[in-house]
mmCIF file of C-alpha atoms and ligand atoms in Angstrom:
data_model
loop_
_atom_site.group_PDB
_atom_site.id
_atom_site.type_symbol
_atom_site.label_atom_id
_atom_site.label_comp_id
_atom_site.label_asym_id
_atom_site.label_seq_id
_atom_site.Cartn_x
_atom_site.Cartn_y
_atom_site.Cartn_z
ATOM 1 C CA MET A 1 38.860 152.603 112.550
ATOM 2 C CA SER A 2 41.049 152.796 115.707
ATOM 3 C CA SER A 3 41.585 149.384 117.305
ATOM 4 C CA LEU A 4 40.309 148.410 120.764
ATOM 5 C CA GLY A 5 43.258 146.009 120.991
ATOM 6 C CA LEU A 6 43.682 142.387 119.978
ATOM 7 C CA ALA A 7 40.996 139.717 120.128
ATOM 8 C CA LEU A 8 42.213 136.149 119.598
ATOM 9 C CA VAL A 9 39.519 133.741 118.394
ATOM 10 C CA THR A 10 40.581 130.108 118.283
ATOM 11 C CA GLY A 11 39.094 127.944 115.537
ATOM 12 C CA ALA A 12 38.031 130.995 113.543
ATOM 13 C CA SER A 13 38.525 129.635 110.021
ATOM 14 C CA ARG A 14 34.917 128.405 109.817
ATOM 15 C CA GLY A 15 31.517 128.267 111.480
ATOM 16 C CA ILE A 16 30.880 129.997 114.773
ATOM 17 C CA GLY A 17 34.501 131.134 115.181
ATOM 18 C CA ALA A 18 34.509 132.878 111.793
ATOM 19 C CA ALA A 19 31.249 134.691 112.680
ATOM 20 C CA ILE A 20 32.735 135.767 116.028
ATOM 21 C CA ALA A 21 35.906 137.032 114.336
ATOM 22 C CA GLU A 22 33.847 139.143 111.914
ATOM 23 C CA LYS A 23 31.622 140.520 114.678
ATOM 24 C CA LEU A 24 34.558 141.449 116.935
ATOM 25 C CA ALA A 25 36.285 143.161 113.995
ATOM 26 C CA GLN A 26 33.085 145.157 113.360
ATOM 27 C CA THR A 27 33.101 146.336 116.972
ATOM 28 C CA GLY A 28 36.682 147.611 116.588
ATOM 29 C CA PHE A 29 39.056 144.869 117.704
ATOM 30 C CA LYS A 30 42.008 143.730 115.613
ATOM 31 C CA VAL A 31 41.193 140.048 115.302
ATOM 32 C CA LEU A 32 43.671 137.183 115.329
ATOM 33 C CA ILE A 33 42.096 134.316 113.409
ATOM 34 C CA ASN A 34 43.452 131.023 114.719
ATOM 35 C CA TYR A 35 43.104 127.815 112.722
ATOM 36 C CA GLN A 36 44.675 124.383 112.738
ATOM 37 C CA SER A 37 44.776 123.160 109.131
ATOM 38 C CA ASN A 38 42.441 125.195 106.948
ATOM 39 C CA GLU A 39 44.663 128.154 105.977
ATOM 40 C CA ALA A 40 42.659 129.016 102.854
ATOM 41 C CA LYS A 41 39.434 129.380 104.866
ATOM 42 C CA ALA A 42 41.209 131.426 107.565
ATOM 43 C CA LEU A 43 42.569 133.779 104.885
ATOM 44 C CA GLU A 44 39.049 134.125 103.444
ATOM 45 C CA VAL A 45 37.833 135.318 106.870
ATOM 46 C CA LYS A 46 40.708 137.824 107.027
ATOM 47 C CA THR A 47 39.858 139.119 103.536
ATOM 48 C CA ARG A 48 36.163 139.463 104.436
ATOM 49 C CA ILE A 49 37.039 141.455 107.567
ATOM 50 C CA GLU A 50 39.432 143.724 105.689
ATOM 51 C CA SER A 51 36.911 144.320 102.895
ATOM 52 C CA GLN A 52 34.539 145.670 105.598
ATOM 53 C CA GLY A 53 37.240 148.048 106.878
ATOM 54 C CA GLY A 54 38.318 145.880 109.823
ATOM 55 C CA SER A 55 41.734 144.599 110.798
ATOM 56 C CA ALA A 56 42.771 140.933 111.108
ATOM 57 C CA ASP A 57 45.635 138.471 110.918
ATOM 58 C CA VAL A 58 45.774 134.702 110.785
ATOM 59 C CA ILE A 59 47.756 132.610 113.271
ATOM 60 C CA ARG A 60 48.159 128.855 112.973
ATOM 61 C CA PHE A 61 48.535 126.656 116.025
ATOM 62 C CA ASP A 62 47.001 123.532 117.495
ATOM 63 C CA VAL A 63 45.288 124.608 120.714
ATOM 64 C CA GLY A 64 45.735 121.103 122.094
ATOM 65 C CA ASP A 65 49.534 121.306 121.905
ATOM 66 C CA ASP A 66 50.865 123.306 124.855
ATOM 67 C CA VAL A 67 54.237 123.942 123.174
ATOM 68 C CA GLN A 68 52.575 125.410 120.085
ATOM 69 C CA VAL A 69 50.273 127.508 122.286
ATOM 70 C CA THR A 70 53.223 128.950 124.250
ATOM 71 C CA GLU A 71 55.085 129.796 121.029
ATOM 72 C CA ALA A 72 51.988 131.439 119.522
ATOM 73 C CA PHE A 73 51.464 133.624 122.584
ATOM 74 C CA LYS A 74 55.103 134.785 122.414
ATOM 75 C CA LYS A 75 54.263 136.156 118.943
ATOM 76 C CA ILE A 76 51.017 137.682 120.225
ATOM 77 C CA ALA A 77 52.879 139.370 123.105
ATOM 78 C CA ALA A 78 55.320 140.923 120.630
ATOM 79 C CA ASN A 79 52.436 142.658 118.852
ATOM 80 C CA ASP A 80 52.164 146.462 119.172
ATOM 81 C CA GLU A 81 48.627 146.153 120.489
ATOM 82 C CA PRO A 82 47.618 144.497 123.792
ATOM 83 C CA LEU A 83 45.554 141.312 123.949
ATOM 84 C CA ARG A 84 42.138 142.310 125.314
ATOM 85 C CA VAL A 85 39.971 139.331 124.383
ATOM 86 C CA LEU A 86 40.401 135.559 124.094
ATOM 87 C CA VAL A 87 37.591 133.418 122.723
ATOM 88 C CA ASN A 88 38.288 129.716 123.245
ATOM 89 C CA ASN A 89 36.102 128.529 120.399
ATOM 90 C CA ALA A 90 38.155 125.739 118.753
ATOM 91 C CA GLY A 91 36.444 122.414 119.231
ATOM 92 C CA ILE A 92 35.873 118.986 117.736
ATOM 93 C CA SER A 93 33.452 116.143 118.291
ATOM 94 C CA ARG A 94 34.084 112.392 117.961
ATOM 95 C CA ASP A 95 30.657 111.053 118.791
ATOM 96 C CA GLN A 96 30.226 107.424 119.787
ATOM 97 C CA LEU A 97 28.214 105.409 122.256
ATOM 98 C CA VAL A 98 30.361 104.875 125.332
ATOM 99 C CA LEU A 99 30.712 101.112 124.801
ATOM 100 C CA ARG A 100 32.346 101.813 121.430
ATOM 101 C CA LEU A 101 34.278 104.883 122.557
ATOM 102 C CA ASP A 102 37.907 104.676 121.396
ATOM 103 C CA PRO A 103 40.258 105.991 124.128
ATOM 104 C CA LYS A 104 42.206 107.850 121.419
ATOM 105 C CA ASP A 105 39.066 109.769 120.398
ATOM 106 C CA LEU A 106 38.262 110.461 124.048
ATOM 107 C CA MET A 107 41.748 111.875 124.642
ATOM 108 C CA GLU A 108 41.668 113.944 121.442
ATOM 109 C CA VAL A 109 38.350 115.575 122.330
ATOM 110 C CA LEU A 110 39.516 116.399 125.870
ATOM 111 C CA GLN A 111 42.931 117.564 124.629
ATOM 112 C CA ILE A 112 41.511 120.055 122.123
ATOM 113 C CA ASN A 113 38.218 121.173 123.692
ATOM 114 C CA LEU A 114 39.174 121.266 127.361
ATOM 115 C CA LEU A 115 42.958 121.281 127.786
ATOM 116 C CA GLY A 116 43.360 123.548 124.746
ATOM 117 C CA ALA A 117 41.090 126.135 126.342
ATOM 118 C CA ILE A 118 43.063 125.914 129.595
ATOM 119 C CA TYR A 119 46.433 126.283 127.795
ATOM 120 C CA CYS A 120 45.206 129.376 125.921
ATOM 121 C CA SER A 121 43.523 130.874 129.002
ATOM 122 C CA LYS A 122 46.755 130.477 130.992
ATOM 123 C CA GLU A 123 48.865 132.248 128.365
ATOM 124 C CA ALA A 124 46.253 134.971 127.805
ATOM 125 C CA ALA A 125 45.961 135.544 131.563
ATOM 126 C CA LYS A 126 49.734 136.160 131.777
ATOM 127 C CA LEU A 127 49.385 139.022 129.295
ATOM 128 C CA MET A 128 46.103 140.361 130.666
ATOM 129 C CA LEU A 129 47.327 140.341 134.297
ATOM 130 C CA LYS A 130 49.980 142.893 133.371
ATOM 131 C CA GLN A 131 47.348 145.116 131.728
ATOM 132 C CA ARG A 132 44.818 144.559 134.536
ATOM 133 C CA GLN A 133 42.033 144.086 132.041
ATOM 134 C CA GLY A 134 40.698 141.470 129.673
ATOM 135 C CA SER A 135 37.787 139.259 128.765
ATOM 136 C CA ILE A 136 38.036 135.500 128.272
ATOM 137 C CA ILE A 137 35.097 133.629 126.760
ATOM 138 C CA GLN A 138 34.818 129.843 126.751
ATOM 139 C CA MET A 139 32.725 128.145 124.050
ATOM 140 C CA SER A 140 30.931 125.334 125.824
ATOM 141 C CA SER A 141 27.704 123.728 124.598
ATOM 142 C CA VAL A 142 24.175 122.923 125.712
ATOM 143 C CA VAL A 143 25.461 119.327 125.672
ATOM 144 C CA GLY A 144 27.759 120.228 128.572
ATOM 145 C CA GLU A 145 24.685 121.318 130.550
ATOM 146 C CA MET A 146 22.136 118.616 129.715
ATOM 147 C CA GLY A 147 24.231 115.701 128.364
ATOM 148 C CA ASN A 148 23.487 113.741 125.200
ATOM 149 C CA ALA A 149 23.550 110.029 124.391
ATOM 150 C CA GLY A 150 26.552 109.285 122.177
ATOM 151 C CA GLN A 151 28.440 112.392 123.274
ATOM 152 C CA THR A 152 30.103 111.364 126.543
ATOM 153 C CA ALA A 153 33.540 112.667 125.515
ATOM 154 C CA TYR A 154 32.196 115.907 124.049
ATOM 155 C CA ALA A 155 29.895 116.497 127.037
ATOM 156 C CA ALA A 156 32.773 115.900 129.467
ATOM 157 C CA SER A 157 34.917 118.458 127.650
ATOM 158 C CA LYS A 158 32.119 121.043 127.492
ATOM 159 C CA ALA A 159 30.952 120.538 131.097
ATOM 160 C CA GLY A 160 34.605 120.872 132.099
ATOM 161 C CA LEU A 161 34.712 124.316 130.511
ATOM 162 C CA ILE A 162 31.973 125.481 132.875
ATOM 163 C CA GLY A 163 34.159 124.562 135.855
ATOM 164 C CA VAL A 164 37.132 126.230 134.178
ATOM 165 C CA THR A 165 35.078 129.415 133.681
ATOM 166 C CA LYS A 166 33.967 129.594 137.303
ATOM 167 C CA SER A 167 37.453 128.886 138.704
ATOM 168 C CA LEU A 168 39.246 131.344 136.433
ATOM 169 C CA ALA A 169 36.606 133.999 137.072
ATOM 170 C CA ARG A 170 37.342 133.766 140.796
ATOM 171 C CA GLU A 171 41.106 133.655 140.246
ATOM 172 C CA LEU A 172 41.362 136.617 137.873
ATOM 173 C CA ALA A 173 38.610 138.994 139.025
ATOM 174 C CA SER A 174 40.880 141.002 141.339
ATOM 175 C CA ARG A 175 42.838 142.063 138.232
ATOM 176 C CA SER A 176 39.671 143.027 136.328
ATOM 177 C CA ILE A 177 39.881 140.049 133.999
ATOM 178 C CA ARG A 178 36.427 138.642 133.351
ATOM 179 C CA VAL A 179 35.776 135.035 132.347
ATOM 180 C CA ASN A 180 32.403 133.920 130.998
ATOM 181 C CA CYS A 181 31.013 130.918 129.186
ATOM 182 C CA VAL A 182 28.639 130.586 126.239
ATOM 183 C CA THR A 183 26.583 127.428 125.722
ATOM 184 C CA PRO A 184 25.143 127.297 122.199
ATOM 185 C CA GLY A 185 22.378 124.870 121.317
ATOM 186 C CA TYR A 186 22.269 123.479 117.792
ATOM 187 C CA ILE A 187 23.791 125.998 115.401
ATOM 188 C CA GLU A 188 23.958 125.577 111.620
ATOM 189 C CA THR A 189 27.657 124.924 110.844
ATOM 190 C CA GLU A 190 29.807 122.152 109.359
ATOM 191 C CA MET A 191 29.637 120.463 112.789
ATOM 192 C CA THR A 192 25.832 120.145 112.580
ATOM 193 C CA ASP A 193 25.974 119.431 108.805
ATOM 194 C CA ALA A 194 27.196 116.005 109.936
ATOM 195 C CA LEU A 195 23.694 115.290 111.345
ATOM 196 C CA THR A 196 21.231 113.379 109.116
ATOM 197 C CA PRO A 197 17.952 115.149 108.140
ATOM 198 C CA GLN A 198 16.139 112.732 110.496
ATOM 199 C CA GLN A 199 18.464 113.662 113.379
ATOM 200 C CA LYS A 200 17.938 117.385 112.651
ATOM 201 C CA GLU A 201 14.155 116.933 112.553
ATOM 202 C CA ALA A 202 14.215 115.141 115.910
ATOM 203 C CA ILE A 203 16.345 117.925 117.414
ATOM 204 C CA VAL A 204 14.156 120.761 116.079
ATOM 205 C CA LYS A 205 11.060 119.123 117.615
ATOM 206 C CA ASN A 206 12.607 119.734 121.050
ATOM 207 C CA ILE A 207 13.577 123.366 120.428
ATOM 208 C CA PRO A 208 10.819 125.714 121.685
ATOM 209 C CA LEU A 209 11.764 128.419 119.144
ATOM 210 C CA GLY A 210 11.407 125.742 116.436
ATOM 211 C CA THR A 211 14.611 126.212 114.471
ATOM 212 C CA LEU A 212 18.396 125.728 114.583
ATOM 213 C CA GLY A 213 20.422 128.803 115.521
ATOM 214 C CA LEU A 214 22.832 130.777 113.359
ATOM 215 C CA ALA A 215 26.517 131.426 114.018
ATOM 216 C CA SER A 216 25.658 135.142 114.160
ATOM 217 C CA ASP A 217 23.335 134.471 117.144
ATOM 218 C CA VAL A 218 26.343 133.200 119.112
ATOM 219 C CA ALA A 219 28.648 135.926 117.795
ATOM 220 C CA SER A 220 26.329 138.680 119.085
ATOM 221 C CA LEU A 221 26.505 137.308 122.634
ATOM 222 C CA VAL A 222 30.280 136.876 122.451
ATOM 223 C CA ALA A 223 30.676 140.491 121.276
ATOM 224 C CA PHE A 224 28.606 141.641 124.272
ATOM 225 C CA LEU A 225 30.762 139.589 126.671
ATOM 226 C CA ALA A 226 33.958 140.870 125.033
ATOM 227 C CA GLY A 227 33.052 144.535 125.399
ATOM 228 C CA PRO A 228 32.435 147.087 128.162
ATOM 229 C CA ASP A 229 28.614 146.617 128.242
ATOM 230 C CA SER A 230 29.217 143.392 130.231
ATOM 231 C CA ARG A 231 31.758 144.998 132.602
ATOM 232 C CA TYR A 232 29.949 143.705 135.733
ATOM 233 C CA MET A 233 29.606 140.106 134.525
ATOM 234 C CA THR A 234 32.028 137.308 135.302
ATOM 235 C CA GLY A 235 31.805 133.567 135.964
ATOM 236 C CA GLN A 236 28.491 133.359 134.078
ATOM 237 C CA VAL A 237 27.181 130.615 131.824
ATOM 238 C CA LEU A 238 24.872 131.973 129.115
ATOM 239 C CA GLY A 239 22.798 129.844 126.750
ATOM 240 C CA VAL A 240 21.995 130.585 123.083
ATOM 241 C CA ASN A 241 19.801 127.576 122.435
ATOM 242 C CA GLY A 242 16.295 128.547 121.276
ATOM 243 C CA GLY A 243 14.970 127.357 124.640
ATOM 244 C CA LEU A 244 16.267 123.790 124.220
ATOM 245 C CA TYR A 245 17.639 123.869 127.769
ATOM 246 C CA ILE A 246 15.925 126.146 130.259
HETATM 247 P P1 NAP B 1 33.444 123.766 113.034
HETATM 248 O O1 NAP B 1 32.621 124.395 111.950
HETATM 249 O O2 NAP B 1 33.699 122.301 112.992
HETATM 250 O O3 NAP B 1 34.861 124.548 113.118
HETATM 251 C C1 NAP B 1 35.807 124.145 114.056
HETATM 252 C C2 NAP B 1 36.934 125.163 114.104
HETATM 253 O O4 NAP B 1 37.877 124.714 115.103
HETATM 254 C C3 NAP B 1 37.708 125.260 112.807
HETATM 255 O O5 NAP B 1 38.081 126.613 112.615
HETATM 256 C C4 NAP B 1 38.938 124.394 113.049
HETATM 257 O O6 NAP B 1 40.098 124.788 112.319
HETATM 258 C C5 NAP B 1 39.165 124.666 114.517
HETATM 259 N N1 NAP B 1 39.973 123.643 115.185
HETATM 260 C C6 NAP B 1 39.703 122.320 115.340
HETATM 261 N N2 NAP B 1 40.696 121.717 116.022
HETATM 262 C C7 NAP B 1 41.598 122.693 116.314
HETATM 263 C C8 NAP B 1 42.838 122.703 116.987
HETATM 264 N N3 NAP B 1 43.354 121.592 117.532
HETATM 265 N N4 NAP B 1 43.508 123.889 117.096
HETATM 266 C C9 NAP B 1 43.004 125.025 116.552
HETATM 267 N N5 NAP B 1 41.840 125.063 115.896
HETATM 268 C C10 NAP B 1 41.148 123.915 115.776
HETATM 269 O O7 NAP B 1 32.815 124.053 114.478
HETATM 270 P P2 NAP B 1 31.592 125.008 114.929
HETATM 271 O O8 NAP B 1 30.326 124.267 114.720
HETATM 272 O O9 NAP B 1 31.758 126.374 114.365
HETATM 273 O O10 NAP B 1 31.841 125.045 116.511
HETATM 274 C C11 NAP B 1 32.684 125.996 117.127
HETATM 275 C C12 NAP B 1 32.654 125.786 118.626
HETATM 276 O O11 NAP B 1 31.300 125.873 119.097
HETATM 277 C C13 NAP B 1 33.147 124.394 119.054
HETATM 278 O O12 NAP B 1 33.846 124.509 120.282
HETATM 279 C C14 NAP B 1 31.861 123.616 119.265
HETATM 280 O O13 NAP B 1 32.028 122.558 120.174
HETATM 281 C C15 NAP B 1 30.956 124.697 119.810
HETATM 282 N N6 NAP B 1 29.544 124.413 119.614
HETATM 283 C C16 NAP B 1 29.019 124.242 118.365
HETATM 284 C C17 NAP B 1 27.672 123.976 118.230
HETATM 285 C C18 NAP B 1 27.030 123.802 116.886
HETATM 286 O O14 NAP B 1 25.837 123.473 116.845
HETATM 287 N N7 NAP B 1 27.723 123.993 115.796
HETATM 288 C C19 NAP B 1 26.858 123.878 119.363
HETATM 289 C C20 NAP B 1 27.428 124.053 120.620
HETATM 290 C C21 NAP B 1 28.768 124.343 120.733
HETATM 291 P P3 NAP B 1 40.444 124.206 110.828
HETATM 292 O O15 NAP B 1 39.439 124.823 109.908
HETATM 293 O O16 NAP B 1 41.824 124.658 110.540
HETATM 294 O O17 NAP B 1 40.296 122.728 110.923
#
């Protein structure tokens, strides 16, 4: 399979990121699987992709550390193939009612989810500007659109990504770099495994399609935004939420 170029997916060792990495590899990109600590899981994703005839590599860095991000992008720039796609998927949650919110948790969530996406977008844009093409996709959340009690920090980081998307889309459009945002609802991953059965039941009651989503539902939209079929789309915020937020 000839490669369409590189697609970097942050936080691709598990969950939604792993599904995106596999989908992008299936569509012909060479995928760079970023992770922070879970090397074994990241290598499993690489092996799965290769066993399906795709091409992938793993790359460790903490998206919330601007020095590590800069170093990682130096390695990416030295690759034979150009960077065509960045998916800012890495994210964490530290949920707490605001009165109990620890400033350290608040800072960590913003550092990884919001600043991390900005650091990576900045470095990716440097490479894509030279090529005059590229697609950047931010992984926000329905929580960034509608808010959620107990998720002030997470919601702030995810709502922030919508502003980042719209600003970068305006800034980079003249060089044919598109920037779009995906807002998943509740998707079955380790992040939602943390919910109690009662919490899940309460959530499902409010989802018109009556079920949680799958990582593959998000991956399909990301693959569309990464590729040429979405060539006339930029600055958009697209939900994959079973109708939870309309
Ligand atoms: P997950 O299963 O918890 O996986 C998180 C991924 O992010 C892991 O690969 C993890 O790497 C990586 N990561 C965490 N901190 C990082 C850092 N500082 N630098 C680099 N990588 C880091 O999460 P998920 O449920 O798949 O969610 C993926 C994205 O979708 C997140 O941005 C999340 O906010 C968003 N989202 C999820 C849902 C949902 O229902 N699941 C809904 C809306 C939005 P390691 O394995 O190395 O720790």
